[in-house]
PDB file of C-alpha atoms in Angstrom:
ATOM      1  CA  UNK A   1     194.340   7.116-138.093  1.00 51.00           C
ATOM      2  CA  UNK A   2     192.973   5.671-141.104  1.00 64.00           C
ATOM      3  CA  UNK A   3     189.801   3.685-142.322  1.00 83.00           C
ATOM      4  CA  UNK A   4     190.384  -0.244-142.454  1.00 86.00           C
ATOM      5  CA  UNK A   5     188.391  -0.029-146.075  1.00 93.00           C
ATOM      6  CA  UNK A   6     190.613   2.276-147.503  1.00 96.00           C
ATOM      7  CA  UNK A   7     193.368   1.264-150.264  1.00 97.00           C
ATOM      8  CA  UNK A   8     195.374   4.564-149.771  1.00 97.00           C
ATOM      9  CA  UNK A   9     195.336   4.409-146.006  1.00 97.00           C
ATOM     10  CA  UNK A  10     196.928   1.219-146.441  1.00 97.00           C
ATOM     11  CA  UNK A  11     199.528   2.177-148.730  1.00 97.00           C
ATOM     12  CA  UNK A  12     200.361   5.329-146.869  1.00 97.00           C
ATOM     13  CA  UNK A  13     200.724   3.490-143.854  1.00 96.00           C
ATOM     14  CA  UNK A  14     202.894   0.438-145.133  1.00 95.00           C
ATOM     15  CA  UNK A  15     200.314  -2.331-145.183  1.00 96.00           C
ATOM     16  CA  UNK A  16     200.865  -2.357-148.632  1.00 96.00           C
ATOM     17  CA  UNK A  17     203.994  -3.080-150.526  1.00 95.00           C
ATOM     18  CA  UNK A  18     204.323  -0.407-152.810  1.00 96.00           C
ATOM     19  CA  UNK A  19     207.494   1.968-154.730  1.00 96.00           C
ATOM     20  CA  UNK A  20     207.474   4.197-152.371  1.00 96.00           C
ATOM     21  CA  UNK A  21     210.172   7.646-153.108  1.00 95.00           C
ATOM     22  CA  UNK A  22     209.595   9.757-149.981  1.00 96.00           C
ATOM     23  CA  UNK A  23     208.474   9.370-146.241  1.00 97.00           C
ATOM     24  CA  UNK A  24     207.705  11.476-143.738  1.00 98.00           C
ATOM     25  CA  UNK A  25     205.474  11.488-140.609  1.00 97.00           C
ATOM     26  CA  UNK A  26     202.618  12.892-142.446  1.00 98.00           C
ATOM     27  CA  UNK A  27     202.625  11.607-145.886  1.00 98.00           C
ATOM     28  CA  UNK A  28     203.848   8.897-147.972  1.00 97.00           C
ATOM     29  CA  UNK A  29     204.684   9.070-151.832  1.00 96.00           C
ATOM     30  CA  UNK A  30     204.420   6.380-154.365  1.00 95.00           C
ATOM     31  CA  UNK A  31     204.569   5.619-157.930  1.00 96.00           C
ATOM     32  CA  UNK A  32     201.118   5.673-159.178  1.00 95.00           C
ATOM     33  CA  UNK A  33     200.496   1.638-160.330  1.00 94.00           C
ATOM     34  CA  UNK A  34     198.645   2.556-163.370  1.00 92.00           C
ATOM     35  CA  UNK A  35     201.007   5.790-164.375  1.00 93.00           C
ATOM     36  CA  UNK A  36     200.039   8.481-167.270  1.00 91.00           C
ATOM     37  CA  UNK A  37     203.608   9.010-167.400  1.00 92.00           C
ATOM     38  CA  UNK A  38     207.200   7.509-166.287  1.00 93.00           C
ATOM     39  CA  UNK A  39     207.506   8.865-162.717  1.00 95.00           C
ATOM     40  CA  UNK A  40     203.724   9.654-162.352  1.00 94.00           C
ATOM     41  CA  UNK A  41     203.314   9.546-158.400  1.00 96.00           C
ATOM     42  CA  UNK A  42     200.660  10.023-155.741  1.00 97.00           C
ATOM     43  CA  UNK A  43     201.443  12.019-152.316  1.00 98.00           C
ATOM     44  CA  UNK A  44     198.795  10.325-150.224  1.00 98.00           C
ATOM     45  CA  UNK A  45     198.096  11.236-146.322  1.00 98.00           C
ATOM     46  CA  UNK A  46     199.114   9.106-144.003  1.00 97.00           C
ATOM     47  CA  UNK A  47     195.193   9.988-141.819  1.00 97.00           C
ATOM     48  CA  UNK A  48     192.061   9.294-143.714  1.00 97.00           C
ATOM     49  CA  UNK A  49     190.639  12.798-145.658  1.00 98.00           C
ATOM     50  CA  UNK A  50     187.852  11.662-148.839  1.00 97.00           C
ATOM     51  CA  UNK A  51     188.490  14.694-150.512  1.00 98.00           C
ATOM     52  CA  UNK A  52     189.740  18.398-150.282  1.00 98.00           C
ATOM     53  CA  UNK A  53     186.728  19.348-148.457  1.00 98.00           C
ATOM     54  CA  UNK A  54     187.622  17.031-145.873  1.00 97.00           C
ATOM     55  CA  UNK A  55     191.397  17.832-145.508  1.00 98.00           C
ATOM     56  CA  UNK A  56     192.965  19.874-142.534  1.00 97.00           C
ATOM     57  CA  UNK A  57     193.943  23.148-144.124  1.00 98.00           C
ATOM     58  CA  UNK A  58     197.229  23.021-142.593  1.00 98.00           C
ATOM     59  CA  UNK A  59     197.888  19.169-144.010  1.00 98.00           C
ATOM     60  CA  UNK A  60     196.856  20.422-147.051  1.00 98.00           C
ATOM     61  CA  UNK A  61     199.481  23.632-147.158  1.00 98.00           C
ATOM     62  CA  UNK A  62     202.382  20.562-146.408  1.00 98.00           C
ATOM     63  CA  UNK A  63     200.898  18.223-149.322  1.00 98.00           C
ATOM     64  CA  UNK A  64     201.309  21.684-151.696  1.00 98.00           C
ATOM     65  CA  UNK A  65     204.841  22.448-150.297  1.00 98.00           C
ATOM     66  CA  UNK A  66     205.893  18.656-150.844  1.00 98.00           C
ATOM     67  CA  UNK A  67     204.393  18.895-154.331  1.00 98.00           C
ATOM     68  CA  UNK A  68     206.617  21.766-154.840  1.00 98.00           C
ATOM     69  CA  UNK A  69     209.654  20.006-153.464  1.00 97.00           C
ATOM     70  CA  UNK A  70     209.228  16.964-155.554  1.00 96.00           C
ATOM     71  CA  UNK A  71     208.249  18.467-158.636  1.00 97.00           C
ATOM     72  CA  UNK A  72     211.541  20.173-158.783  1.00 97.00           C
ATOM     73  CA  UNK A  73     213.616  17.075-157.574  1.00 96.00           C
ATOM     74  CA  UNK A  74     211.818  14.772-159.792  1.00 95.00           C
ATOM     75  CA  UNK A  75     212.290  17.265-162.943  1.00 96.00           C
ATOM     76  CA  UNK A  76     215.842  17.098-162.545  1.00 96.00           C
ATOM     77  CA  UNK A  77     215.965  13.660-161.753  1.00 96.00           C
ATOM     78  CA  UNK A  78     214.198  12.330-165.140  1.00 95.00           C
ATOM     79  CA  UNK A  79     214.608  15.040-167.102  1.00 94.00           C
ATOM     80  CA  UNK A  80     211.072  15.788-168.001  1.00 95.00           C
ATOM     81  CA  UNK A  81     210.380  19.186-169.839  1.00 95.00           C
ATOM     82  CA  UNK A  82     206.852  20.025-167.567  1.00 93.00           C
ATOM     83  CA  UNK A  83     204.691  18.642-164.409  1.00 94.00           C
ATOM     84  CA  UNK A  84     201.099  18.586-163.839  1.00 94.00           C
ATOM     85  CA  UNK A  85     199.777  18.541-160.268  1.00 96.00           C
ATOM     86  CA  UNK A  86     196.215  17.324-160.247  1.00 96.00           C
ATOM     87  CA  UNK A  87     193.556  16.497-157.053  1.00 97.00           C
ATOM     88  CA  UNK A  88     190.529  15.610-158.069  1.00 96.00           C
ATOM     89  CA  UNK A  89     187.374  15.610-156.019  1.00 97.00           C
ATOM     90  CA  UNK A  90     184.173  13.768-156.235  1.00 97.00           C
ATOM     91  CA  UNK A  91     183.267  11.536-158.813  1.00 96.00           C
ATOM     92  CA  UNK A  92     182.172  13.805-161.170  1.00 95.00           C
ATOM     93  CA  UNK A  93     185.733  15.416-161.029  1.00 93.00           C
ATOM     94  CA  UNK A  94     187.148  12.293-161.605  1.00 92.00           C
ATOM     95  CA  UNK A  95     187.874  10.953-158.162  1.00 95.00           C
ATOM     96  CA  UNK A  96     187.849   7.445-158.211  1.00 95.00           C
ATOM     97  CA  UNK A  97     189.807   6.627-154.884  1.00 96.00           C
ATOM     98  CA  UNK A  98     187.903   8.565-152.034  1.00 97.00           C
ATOM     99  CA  UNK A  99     190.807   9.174-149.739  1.00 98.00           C
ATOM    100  CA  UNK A 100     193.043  12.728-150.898  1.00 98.00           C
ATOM    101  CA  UNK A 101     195.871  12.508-153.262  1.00 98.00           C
ATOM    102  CA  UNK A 102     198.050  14.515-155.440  1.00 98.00           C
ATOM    103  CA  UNK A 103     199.364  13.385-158.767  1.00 97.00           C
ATOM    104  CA  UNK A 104     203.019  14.431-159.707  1.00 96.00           C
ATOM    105  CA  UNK A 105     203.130  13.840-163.593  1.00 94.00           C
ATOM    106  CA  UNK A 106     206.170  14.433-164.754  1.00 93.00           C
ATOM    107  CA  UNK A 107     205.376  15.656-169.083  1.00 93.00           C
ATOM    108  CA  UNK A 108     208.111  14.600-171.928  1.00 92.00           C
ATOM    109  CA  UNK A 109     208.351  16.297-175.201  1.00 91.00           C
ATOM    110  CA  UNK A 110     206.496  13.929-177.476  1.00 86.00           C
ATOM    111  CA  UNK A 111     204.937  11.595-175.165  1.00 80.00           C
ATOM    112  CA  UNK A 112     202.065   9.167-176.058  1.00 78.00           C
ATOM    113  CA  UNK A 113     199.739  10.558-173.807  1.00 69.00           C
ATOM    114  CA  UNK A 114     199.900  14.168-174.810  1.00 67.00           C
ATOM    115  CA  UNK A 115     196.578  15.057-174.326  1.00 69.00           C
ATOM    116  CA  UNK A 116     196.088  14.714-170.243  1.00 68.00           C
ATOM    117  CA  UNK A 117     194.228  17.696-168.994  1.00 70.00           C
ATOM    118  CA  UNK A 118     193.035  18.907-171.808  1.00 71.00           C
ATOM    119  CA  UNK A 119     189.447  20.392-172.440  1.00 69.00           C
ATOM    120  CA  UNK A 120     187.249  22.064-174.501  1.00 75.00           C
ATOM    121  CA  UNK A 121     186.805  25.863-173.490  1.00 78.00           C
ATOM    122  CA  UNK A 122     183.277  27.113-172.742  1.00 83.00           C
ATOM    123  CA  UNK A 123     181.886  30.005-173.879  1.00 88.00           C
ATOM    124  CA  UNK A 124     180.003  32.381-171.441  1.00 86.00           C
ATOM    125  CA  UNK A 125     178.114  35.928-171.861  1.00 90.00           C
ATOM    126  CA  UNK A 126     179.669  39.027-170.238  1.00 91.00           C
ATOM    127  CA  UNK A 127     176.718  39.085-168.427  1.00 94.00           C
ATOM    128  CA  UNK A 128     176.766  35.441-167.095  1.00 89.00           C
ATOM    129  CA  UNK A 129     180.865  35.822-165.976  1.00 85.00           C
ATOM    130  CA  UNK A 130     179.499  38.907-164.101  1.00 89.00           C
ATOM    131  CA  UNK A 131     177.214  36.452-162.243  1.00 92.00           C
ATOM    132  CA  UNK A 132     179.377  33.919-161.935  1.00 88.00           C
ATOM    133  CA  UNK A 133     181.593  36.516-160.096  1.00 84.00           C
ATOM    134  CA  UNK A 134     178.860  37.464-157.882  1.00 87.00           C
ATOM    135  CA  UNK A 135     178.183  33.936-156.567  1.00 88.00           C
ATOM    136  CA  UNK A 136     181.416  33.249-156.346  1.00 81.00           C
ATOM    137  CA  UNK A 137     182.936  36.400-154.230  1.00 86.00           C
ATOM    138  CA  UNK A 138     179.720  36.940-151.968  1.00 91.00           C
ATOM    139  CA  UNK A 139     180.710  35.710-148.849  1.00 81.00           C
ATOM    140  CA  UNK A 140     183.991  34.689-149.503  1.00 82.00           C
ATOM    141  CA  UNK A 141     186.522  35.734-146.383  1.00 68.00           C
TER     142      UNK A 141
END
């Protein structure tokens, strides 16, 4: 199932033309059009989920263990020296397509774009990581 609107529901489900590296009956995985990095792909659900709130847990587990597969594949295959895996939810997070996806970013030694993912650290009292704790752990199965 997917939504008529969406871009990745069309890619993932072949309406699309796009370099696609793997198949299966749940995803699809393509090289990102506008990559950070040379082999920078998207694993995108074949069934329409906006975000990770959305996602079926178990669809979710199988994007992680493709991930996993890939990563290792790919590293040998291009002989990168690292991988990110990033999801990104809501806008503020950076989401800018609202249907899930995982980036595979392969990382070279000395690469232009160095700096993806990084961030300034934040600096927070004892007392307010104690809270932060709290919030965090009270209800949490």
């Amino acid at each position: 199932m997917s939504e008529s609107s969406c871009i990745f529901c069309k890619l993932a489900n072949g309406e699309i033309p796009s370099n696609k590296i793997y198949e299966d009956e749940t995803f699809c995985v393509i090289l990102d059009a506008a990559p950070a990095s040379k082999g920078h792909a998207l694993i995108l659900p074949k069934t329409h989920y906006a975000d990770l709130y959305e996602i079926d847990s178990e669809v979710a587990g199988k994007a992680m263990k493709l991930a996993k597969k890939l990563a290792v594949h790919m590293t040998e295959a291009l002989e990168c020296d690292g991988f990110n895996l990033v999801q990104n939810n809501k806008e503020v997070a950076g989401q800018t397509v609202f249907h899930f996806h995982l980036h595979l970013i392969p990382r070279y030694k000395g690469m232009k774009n160095d700096d993806i993912l990084t961030w300034r650290h934040e600096n927070f009292s004892e007392g307010e990581m104690k809270e932060i704790c709290r919030k965090i752990t009270e209800g949490l199965h």
